Protein backbone atom coordinates (compact mmCIF):
# COMPACT_ATOMS: atom_id res chain seq x y z
CA UNK A 1 0.00 0.00 0.00
CA UNK A 2 1.52 3.31 -0.89
CA UNK A 3 2.24 6.02 1.64
CA UNK A 4 -0.32 8.54 0.35
CA UNK A 5 -3.06 5.92 0.37
CA UNK A 6 -2.20 5.05 3.96
CA UNK A 7 -2.35 8.68 5.01
CA UNK A 8 -5.66 9.25 3.28
CA UNK A 9 -7.13 6.03 4.69
CA UNK A 10 -6.08 7.02 8.22
CA UNK A 11 -7.61 10.46 7.77
CA UNK A 12 -10.80 8.99 6.35
CA UNK A 13 -10.98 6.43 9.11
CA UNK A 14 -10.63 9.16 11.73
CA UNK A 15 -13.37 11.25 10.09
CA UNK A 16 -15.65 8.24 9.48
CA UNK A 17 -15.22 7.10 13.09
CA UNK A 18 -16.16 10.57 14.22
CA UNK A 19 -19.40 10.54 12.19
CA UNK A 20 -20.20 6.94 13.15
CA UNK A 21 -19.59 7.73 16.78
CA UNK A 22 -22.04 10.61 16.73
CA UNK A 23 -24.70 8.44 15.06
CA UNK A 24 -24.20 5.54 17.46
CA UNK A 25 -24.38 7.87 20.43
CA UNK A 26 -27.72 9.24 19.23
CA UNK A 27 -29.02 5.74 18.54
CA UNK A 28 -27.86 4.50 21.93
CA UNK A 29 -29.58 7.38 23.69
CA UNK A 30 -32.92 6.76 21.94
CA UNK A 31 -32.99 3.04 22.59
CA UNK A 32 -31.42 2.93 26.05
CA UNK A 33 -34.62 3.40 28.04
CA UNK A 34 -36.68 0.90 26.05
CA UNK A 35 -34.21 -1.84 25.26
CA UNK A 36 -31.58 -2.34 27.87
CA UNK A 37 -29.95 -5.35 26.20
CA UNK A 38 -29.53 -3.64 22.88
CA UNK A 39 -28.26 -0.60 24.69
CA UNK A 40 -25.46 -2.64 26.32
CA UNK A 41 -24.40 -4.07 22.93
CA UNK A 42 -24.48 -0.65 21.40
CA UNK A 43 -22.38 0.73 24.26
CA UNK A 44 -19.74 -1.94 23.72
CA UNK A 45 -19.68 -1.21 19.95
CA UNK A 46 -19.46 2.43 20.83
CA UNK A 47 -16.32 1.89 22.88
CA UNK A 48 -14.79 -0.21 20.04
CA UNK A 49 -15.41 2.59 17.58
CA UNK A 50 -14.08 5.13 20.09
CA UNK A 51 -10.88 3.05 20.52
CA UNK A 52 -10.43 2.87 16.71
CA UNK A 53 -10.99 6.60 16.43
CA UNK A 54 -8.35 7.34 19.07
CA UNK A 55 -5.87 5.02 17.34
CA UNK A 56 -6.41 6.73 13.96
CA UNK A 57 -6.08 10.19 15.50
CA UNK A 58 -2.90 9.11 17.30
CA UNK A 59 -1.46 7.74 14.03
CA UNK A 60 -2.33 10.93 12.18
CA UNK A 61 -0.87 13.09 14.95
CA UNK A 62 2.43 11.20 14.85
CA UNK A 63 2.92 11.59 11.11
CA UNK A 64 5.56 13.91 9.63
CA UNK A 65 3.21 14.73 6.75
CA UNK A 66 0.46 17.24 7.29
CA UNK A 67 -3.07 15.93 6.66
CA UNK A 68 -6.00 18.28 6.23
CA UNK A 69 -9.47 16.95 5.40
CA UNK A 70 -11.95 19.33 3.76
CA UNK A 71 -15.66 18.66 3.34
CA UNK A 72 -17.64 19.20 0.10
CA UNK A 73 -17.79 22.96 0.72
CA UNK A 74 -14.01 22.93 1.20
CA UNK A 75 -14.30 23.75 4.90
CA UNK A 76 -11.70 22.02 7.12
CA UNK A 77 -13.06 19.16 9.22
CA UNK A 78 -9.75 17.83 10.50
CA UNK A 79 -6.08 18.94 10.59
CA UNK A 80 -3.37 16.78 12.16
CA UNK A 81 -0.42 18.17 14.15
CA UNK A 82 1.94 18.54 11.17
CA UNK A 83 -0.75 20.34 9.13
CA UNK A 84 -1.45 22.67 12.06
CA UNK A 85 2.29 23.48 12.35
CA UNK A 86 2.76 24.00 8.60
CA UNK A 87 -0.38 26.06 8.08
CA UNK A 88 -0.29 27.91 11.39
CA UNK A 89 -3.67 26.58 12.68
CA UNK A 90 -4.31 26.67 16.39
CA UNK A 91 -7.10 24.09 16.33
CA UNK A 92 -7.63 20.62 14.75
CA UNK A 93 -10.79 22.05 13.12
CA UNK A 94 -9.80 25.48 11.82
CA UNK A 95 -12.49 27.76 10.41
CA UNK A 96 -10.86 28.04 6.97
CA UNK A 97 -7.87 26.79 4.99
CA UNK A 98 -6.02 30.11 5.02
CA UNK A 99 -4.03 29.53 1.82
CA UNK A 100 -5.70 30.43 -1.49
CA UNK A 101 -3.20 28.23 -3.36
CA UNK A 102 -4.15 25.15 -1.35
CA UNK A 103 -7.82 25.96 -1.70
CA UNK A 104 -7.64 26.24 -5.49
CA UNK A 105 -5.64 22.97 -5.64
CA UNK A 106 -8.39 21.28 -3.57
CA UNK A 107 -11.07 22.74 -5.86
CA UNK A 108 -9.26 21.42 -8.95
CA UNK A 109 -8.95 17.94 -7.41
CA UNK A 110 -12.68 17.89 -6.64
CA UNK A 111 -13.84 19.27 -10.01
CA UNK A 112 -11.49 17.04 -12.04
CA UNK A 113 -12.01 14.01 -9.73
CA UNK A 114 -8.29 13.21 -9.71
CA UNK A 115 -5.15 13.67 -7.61
CA UNK A 116 -3.51 17.06 -8.10
CA UNK A 117 0.01 17.80 -6.88
CA UNK A 118 2.09 20.97 -6.71
CA UNK A 119 5.01 22.48 -4.76
CA UNK A 120 3.90 25.68 -3.04
CA UNK A 121 5.61 28.38 -1.02
CA UNK A 122 3.87 29.15 2.23
CA UNK A 123 4.14 32.68 3.54
CA UNK A 124 4.83 33.91 6.16
CA UNK A 125 6.01 30.47 7.33
CA UNK A 126 8.74 30.62 4.63
CA UNK A 127 8.52 26.93 3.87
CA UNK A 128 8.13 25.05 0.61
CA UNK A 129 5.59 22.22 0.73
CA UNK A 130 4.68 19.51 -1.72
CA UNK A 131 0.87 19.49 -1.64
CA UNK A 132 -1.22 16.55 -2.85
CA UNK A 133 -4.98 17.06 -3.09
CA UNK A 134 -6.92 13.79 -3.21
CA UNK A 135 -10.68 13.85 -3.93
CA UNK A 136 -12.84 11.75 -1.62
CA UNK A 137 -15.58 9.38 -2.79
CA UNK A 138 -18.80 10.92 -4.24
CA UNK A 139 -17.45 14.48 -4.15
CA UNK A 140 -17.56 14.19 -0.35
CA UNK A 141 -14.57 16.47 0.08
CA UNK A 142 -10.80 16.51 -0.41
CA UNK A 143 -7.87 15.15 1.62
CA UNK A 144 -4.81 17.38 1.47
CA UNK A 145 -1.39 15.84 2.22
CA UNK A 146 1.43 18.29 2.89
CA UNK A 147 5.15 17.47 2.93
CA UNK A 148 7.80 20.00 3.95
CA UNK A 149 10.43 19.94 1.16
CA UNK A 150 12.25 23.18 2.01
CA UNK A 151 15.53 21.44 2.83
CA UNK A 152 15.33 18.90 -0.01
CA UNK A 153 14.78 21.63 -2.63
CA UNK A 154 17.49 23.80 -1.03
CA UNK A 155 20.06 20.98 -1.37
CA UNK A 156 19.00 20.33 -4.97
CA UNK A 157 19.41 24.04 -5.77
CA UNK A 158 22.93 24.09 -4.23
CA UNK A 159 23.90 21.01 -6.26
CA UNK A 160 22.56 22.51 -9.49
CA UNK A 161 24.46 25.72 -8.76
CA UNK A 162 27.66 23.76 -8.11
CA UNK A 163 27.38 21.80 -11.36
CA UNK A 164 26.73 25.04 -13.29
CA UNK A 165 29.73 26.76 -11.64
CA UNK A 166 32.02 23.76 -12.20
CA UNK A 167 31.03 23.53 -15.88
CA UNK A 168 31.65 27.24 -16.31
CA UNK A 169 35.08 26.97 -14.66
CA UNK A 170 36.00 23.96 -16.83
CA UNK A 171 34.85 25.65 -20.01
CA UNK A 172 37.26 28.54 -19.75
CA UNK A 173 40.62 26.62 -19.84
CA UNK A 174 39.21 24.30 -22.51
CA UNK A 175 38.24 27.29 -24.68
CA UNK A 176 41.67 28.83 -24.03
CA UNK A 177 43.40 25.62 -25.10
CA UNK A 178 41.37 25.42 -28.28
CA UNK A 179 42.16 29.02 -29.24
CA UNK A 180 45.86 28.55 -28.46
CA UNK A 181 46.09 25.30 -30.47
CA UNK A 182 44.62 27.10 -33.49
CA UNK A 183 47.02 30.02 -33.03
CA UNK A 184 49.98 27.61 -32.87
CA UNK A 185 48.83 25.85 -36.05
CA UNK A 186 48.64 29.20 -37.87
CA UNK A 187 51.94 30.56 -36.53
CA UNK A 188 54.09 27.46 -36.70
CA UNK A 189 55.41 28.13 -40.26
CA UNK A 190 55.43 31.94 -40.41
CA UNK A 191 56.44 32.85 -36.88
CA UNK A 192 57.99 29.96 -34.91
CA UNK A 193 58.91 32.16 -31.92
CA UNK A 194 55.28 33.25 -31.60
CA UNK A 195 54.22 29.59 -31.86
CA UNK A 196 56.62 28.79 -29.00
CA UNK A 197 55.10 31.54 -26.82
CA UNK A 198 51.60 30.21 -27.55
CA UNK A 199 52.67 26.69 -26.66
CA UNK A 200 53.97 27.92 -23.27
CA UNK A 201 50.55 29.42 -22.66
CA UNK A 202 48.90 26.21 -23.80
CA UNK A 203 50.87 24.28 -21.20
CA UNK A 204 49.72 26.82 -18.57
CA UNK A 205 46.06 26.32 -19.51
CA UNK A 206 46.47 22.52 -19.47
CA UNK A 207 48.01 22.74 -15.99
CA UNK A 208 45.11 24.92 -14.82
CA UNK A 209 42.63 22.39 -16.15
CA UNK A 210 44.52 19.60 -14.39
CA UNK A 211 44.45 21.49 -11.05
CA UNK A 212 40.75 22.17 -11.41
CA UNK A 213 39.93 18.54 -12.14
CA UNK A 214 42.10 17.35 -9.27
CA UNK A 215 40.44 19.83 -6.82
CA UNK A 216 36.99 18.75 -8.01
CA UNK A 217 37.90 15.10 -7.47
CA UNK A 218 39.26 15.89 -3.97
CA UNK A 219 36.05 17.70 -3.10
CA UNK A 220 33.83 14.90 -4.37
CA UNK A 221 35.84 12.36 -2.32
CA UNK A 222 35.31 14.53 0.75
CA UNK A 223 31.54 14.54 0.14
CA UNK A 224 31.45 10.96 1.35
CA UNK A 225 32.61 10.62 4.97
CA UNK A 226 33.16 6.88 4.32
CA UNK A 227 36.25 7.90 2.31
CA UNK A 228 37.87 9.45 5.37
CA UNK A 229 39.72 7.05 7.64
CA UNK A 230 39.84 7.56 11.42
CA UNK A 231 43.32 6.32 12.25
CA UNK A 232 45.69 7.77 14.83
CA UNK A 233 47.60 10.28 12.73
CA UNK A 234 50.68 12.23 13.64
CA UNK A 235 49.76 15.77 12.50
CA UNK A 236 53.34 16.99 13.11
CA UNK A 237 54.64 14.43 10.63
CA UNK A 238 51.97 15.31 8.04
CA UNK A 239 52.92 19.01 8.36
CA UNK A 240 56.64 18.27 7.88
CA UNK A 241 55.88 16.25 4.73
CA UNK A 242 53.88 19.15 3.28
CA UNK A 243 56.63 21.67 4.09
CA UNK A 244 58.99 19.62 1.96
CA UNK A 245 56.52 19.70 -0.93
CA UNK A 246 56.29 23.51 -1.03
CA UNK A 247 59.96 24.36 -0.36
CA UNK A 248 60.76 24.90 -4.05
CA UNK A 249 57.82 27.26 -4.62
CA UNK A 250 58.74 29.23 -1.47
CA UNK A 251 62.42 29.46 -2.42
CA UNK A 252 61.60 30.62 -5.94
CA UNK A 253 59.87 33.64 -4.35
CA UNK A 254 62.75 34.04 -1.84
CA UNK A 255 60.33 33.73 1.06
CA UNK A 256 61.16 33.49 4.74
CA UNK A 257 59.62 30.16 5.47
CA UNK A 258 59.47 29.38 9.18
CA UNK A 259 57.87 26.57 11.11
CA UNK A 260 57.28 25.70 14.76
CA UNK A 261 56.09 22.14 15.04
CA UNK A 262 55.66 20.43 18.41
CA UNK A 263 56.69 16.78 18.42
CA UNK A 264 53.99 14.18 17.98
CA UNK A 265 50.73 16.09 17.92
CA UNK A 266 48.14 13.35 17.37
CA UNK A 267 44.69 13.50 15.83
CA UNK A 268 42.20 10.81 14.71
CA UNK A 269 41.88 11.07 10.99
CA UNK A 270 43.03 10.63 7.46
CA UNK A 271 46.71 11.23 6.71
CA UNK A 272 46.11 12.05 3.05
CA UNK A 273 43.18 14.42 3.63
CA UNK A 274 45.01 16.26 6.41
CA UNK A 275 48.00 16.62 4.06
CA UNK A 276 45.68 18.08 1.42
CA UNK A 277 44.32 20.58 3.93
CA UNK A 278 47.78 21.79 5.00
CA UNK A 279 48.98 21.87 1.39
CA UNK A 280 46.09 24.12 0.35
CA UNK A 281 46.79 26.55 3.21
CA UNK A 282 50.52 26.66 2.38
CA UNK A 283 49.91 27.05 -1.37
CA UNK A 284 47.59 30.00 -0.70
CA UNK A 285 50.02 31.64 1.73
CA UNK A 286 52.80 31.45 -0.89
CA UNK A 287 50.48 32.41 -3.76
CA UNK A 288 49.05 35.54 -2.13
CA UNK A 289 52.26 36.82 -0.50
CA UNK A 290 54.68 38.91 -2.52
CA UNK A 291 58.33 37.94 -3.04
CA UNK A 292 60.52 37.99 0.07
CA UNK A 293 57.46 37.89 2.33
CA UNK A 294 57.15 35.53 5.29
CA UNK A 295 55.10 32.36 5.75
CA UNK A 296 54.91 30.58 9.11
CA UNK A 297 53.42 27.18 9.88
CA UNK A 298 52.89 26.04 13.44
CA UNK A 299 51.47 22.88 14.97
CA UNK A 300 50.89 22.51 18.70
CA UNK A 301 48.84 20.56 21.22
CA UNK A 302 46.62 22.67 23.47
CA UNK A 303 44.68 20.80 26.17
CA UNK A 304 42.36 18.50 24.19
CA UNK A 305 42.99 20.15 20.83
CA UNK A 306 45.54 20.04 18.05
CA UNK A 307 46.05 23.56 16.69
CA UNK A 308 47.57 24.18 13.27
CA UNK A 309 48.05 27.66 11.88
CA UNK A 310 49.44 29.12 8.67
CA UNK A 311 50.32 32.84 8.70
CA UNK A 312 51.60 35.05 5.95
CA UNK A 313 52.59 38.67 5.45
CA UNK A 314 50.68 38.84 2.15
CA UNK A 315 47.94 40.97 0.71
CA UNK A 316 45.32 40.05 3.32
CA UNK A 317 41.57 39.62 2.75
CA UNK A 318 39.03 42.45 2.95
CA UNK A 319 36.66 42.14 5.92
CA UNK A 320 33.50 41.70 3.82
CA UNK A 321 35.08 38.83 1.85
CA UNK A 322 36.31 36.97 4.94
CA UNK A 323 33.03 35.13 5.57
CA UNK A 324 32.82 34.03 1.92
CA UNK A 325 36.33 32.76 1.11
CA UNK A 326 35.41 29.23 2.26
CA UNK A 327 32.61 29.00 -0.35
CA UNK A 328 33.27 26.94 -3.47
CA UNK A 329 34.60 29.02 -6.39
CA UNK A 330 34.56 32.26 -4.39
CA UNK A 331 37.60 34.46 -5.06
CA UNK A 332 38.32 37.96 -3.79
CA UNK A 333 39.85 38.87 -7.13
CA UNK A 334 38.97 36.40 -9.86
CA UNK A 335 41.66 37.42 -12.34
CA UNK A 336 44.40 37.61 -9.74
CA UNK A 337 43.49 34.15 -8.41
CA UNK A 338 43.48 32.67 -11.94
CA UNK A 339 46.78 34.35 -12.85
CA UNK A 340 48.32 32.78 -9.77
CA UNK A 341 47.01 29.34 -10.60
CA UNK A 342 44.05 29.34 -8.17
CA UNK A 343 40.89 27.32 -8.73
CA UNK A 344 38.63 28.89 -6.08
CA UNK A 345 38.26 25.49 -4.37
CA UNK A 346 41.25 25.38 -2.01
CA UNK A 347 39.64 26.87 1.09
CA UNK A 348 36.42 24.91 0.70
CA UNK A 349 38.58 21.76 0.70
CA UNK A 350 40.28 23.03 3.89
CA UNK A 351 36.92 23.67 5.57
CA UNK A 352 35.55 20.27 4.53
CA UNK A 353 38.58 18.37 5.86
CA UNK A 354 38.56 20.30 9.17
CA UNK A 355 34.84 19.64 9.69
CA UNK A 356 35.07 15.96 8.67
CA UNK A 357 37.65 15.61 11.45
CA UNK A 358 35.30 17.19 14.00
CA UNK A 359 37.13 20.52 13.94
CA UNK A 360 36.86 23.92 12.34
CA UNK A 361 38.90 26.57 10.57
CA UNK A 362 38.99 30.28 11.36
CA UNK A 363 40.52 33.27 9.65
CA UNK A 364 42.14 36.39 10.96
CA UNK A 365 43.25 38.82 8.27
CA UNK A 366 44.03 42.44 7.69
CA UNK A 367 44.17 44.01 4.26
CA UNK A 368 47.75 44.71 3.21
CA UNK A 369 49.14 43.12 6.40
CA UNK A 370 48.60 39.40 5.98
CA UNK A 371 46.39 36.48 7.01
CA UNK A 372 46.36 33.69 9.57
CA UNK A 373 44.27 30.56 9.05
CA UNK A 374 43.87 28.45 12.20
CA UNK A 375 42.56 24.88 12.21
CA UNK A 376 41.50 23.32 15.52
CA UNK A 377 40.97 19.57 15.64
CA UNK A 378 40.12 17.28 18.56
CA UNK A 379 43.27 15.55 19.88
CA UNK A 380 43.74 11.90 19.01
CA UNK A 381 45.38 8.98 20.75
CA UNK A 382 48.97 8.11 19.79
CA UNK A 383 49.51 5.09 17.57
CA UNK A 384 50.48 1.98 19.59
CA UNK A 385 53.84 1.47 17.85
CA UNK A 386 54.72 5.12 18.46
CA UNK A 387 53.94 4.73 22.19
CA UNK A 388 56.28 1.77 22.37
CA UNK A 389 59.11 3.60 20.63
CA UNK A 390 58.67 6.61 22.96
CA UNK A 391 58.72 4.29 25.97
CA UNK A 392 61.87 2.37 24.88
P1 LIG B 1 42.04 29.99 -4.93
O1 LIG B 1 42.30 28.72 -5.63
O2 LIG B 1 41.47 31.06 -5.80
O3 LIG B 1 43.19 30.43 -4.12
P2 LIG B 1 40.78 29.38 -2.42
O4 LIG B 1 39.48 28.73 -2.11
O5 LIG B 1 42.00 28.70 -1.92
O6 LIG B 1 40.81 29.64 -3.96
O7 LIG B 1 40.74 30.84 -1.81
C1 LIG B 1 39.62 31.67 -2.07
C2 LIG B 1 40.07 33.12 -2.18
O8 LIG B 1 40.51 33.56 -0.88
C3 LIG B 1 41.25 33.32 -3.10
O9 LIG B 1 40.84 33.51 -4.42
C4 LIG B 1 41.90 34.55 -2.52
O10 LIG B 1 41.24 35.69 -3.02
C5 LIG B 1 41.59 34.45 -1.02
N1 LIG B 1 42.73 33.91 -0.23
C6 LIG B 1 42.93 32.65 0.17
N2 LIG B 1 44.04 32.53 0.91
C7 LIG B 1 44.58 33.75 0.99
C8 LIG B 1 45.74 34.30 1.62
N3 LIG B 1 46.56 33.54 2.33
N4 LIG B 1 45.96 35.62 1.47
C9 LIG B 1 45.11 36.41 0.76
N5 LIG B 1 44.00 35.95 0.13
C10 LIG B 1 43.74 34.65 0.24
XYZ file of C-alpha atoms and ligand atoms in Angstrom, residues 284-285 287-288 312 315-317 325 327 330-333 337 342-348 371 373, ligand 1:
51
model
C 47.593 30.003 -0.699
C 50.024 31.641 1.731
C 50.481 32.407 -3.764
C 49.053 35.536 -2.128
C 51.601 35.052 5.951
C 47.940 40.971 0.705
C 45.318 40.053 3.321
C 41.575 39.616 2.747
C 36.334 32.759 1.113
C 32.614 29.002 -0.347
C 34.562 32.263 -4.388
C 37.602 34.457 -5.061
C 38.315 37.956 -3.785
C 39.849 38.871 -7.128
C 43.493 34.151 -8.407
C 44.049 29.343 -8.169
C 40.890 27.316 -8.731
C 38.633 28.888 -6.082
C 38.260 25.493 -4.370
C 41.255 25.378 -2.005
C 39.642 26.868 1.091
C 36.419 24.913 0.701
C 46.392 36.484 7.007
C 44.271 30.556 9.051
P 42.042 29.988 -4.931
O 42.302 28.717 -5.634
O 41.473 31.064 -5.800
O 43.191 30.433 -4.123
P 40.777 29.382 -2.416
O 39.476 28.732 -2.112
O 41.999 28.698 -1.918
O 40.815 29.637 -3.962
O 40.740 30.841 -1.811
C 39.620 31.665 -2.068
C 40.073 33.120 -2.178
O 40.509 33.562 -0.885
C 41.254 33.323 -3.096
O 40.843 33.510 -4.419
C 41.899 34.547 -2.518
O 41.244 35.694 -3.021
C 41.592 34.454 -1.019
N 42.727 33.913 -0.234
C 42.926 32.646 0.172
N 44.038 32.528 0.909
C 44.577 33.749 0.992
C 45.744 34.297 1.618
N 46.559 33.542 2.328
N 45.965 35.620 1.468
C 45.114 36.407 0.760
N 44.003 35.953 0.131
C 43.740 34.651 0.243
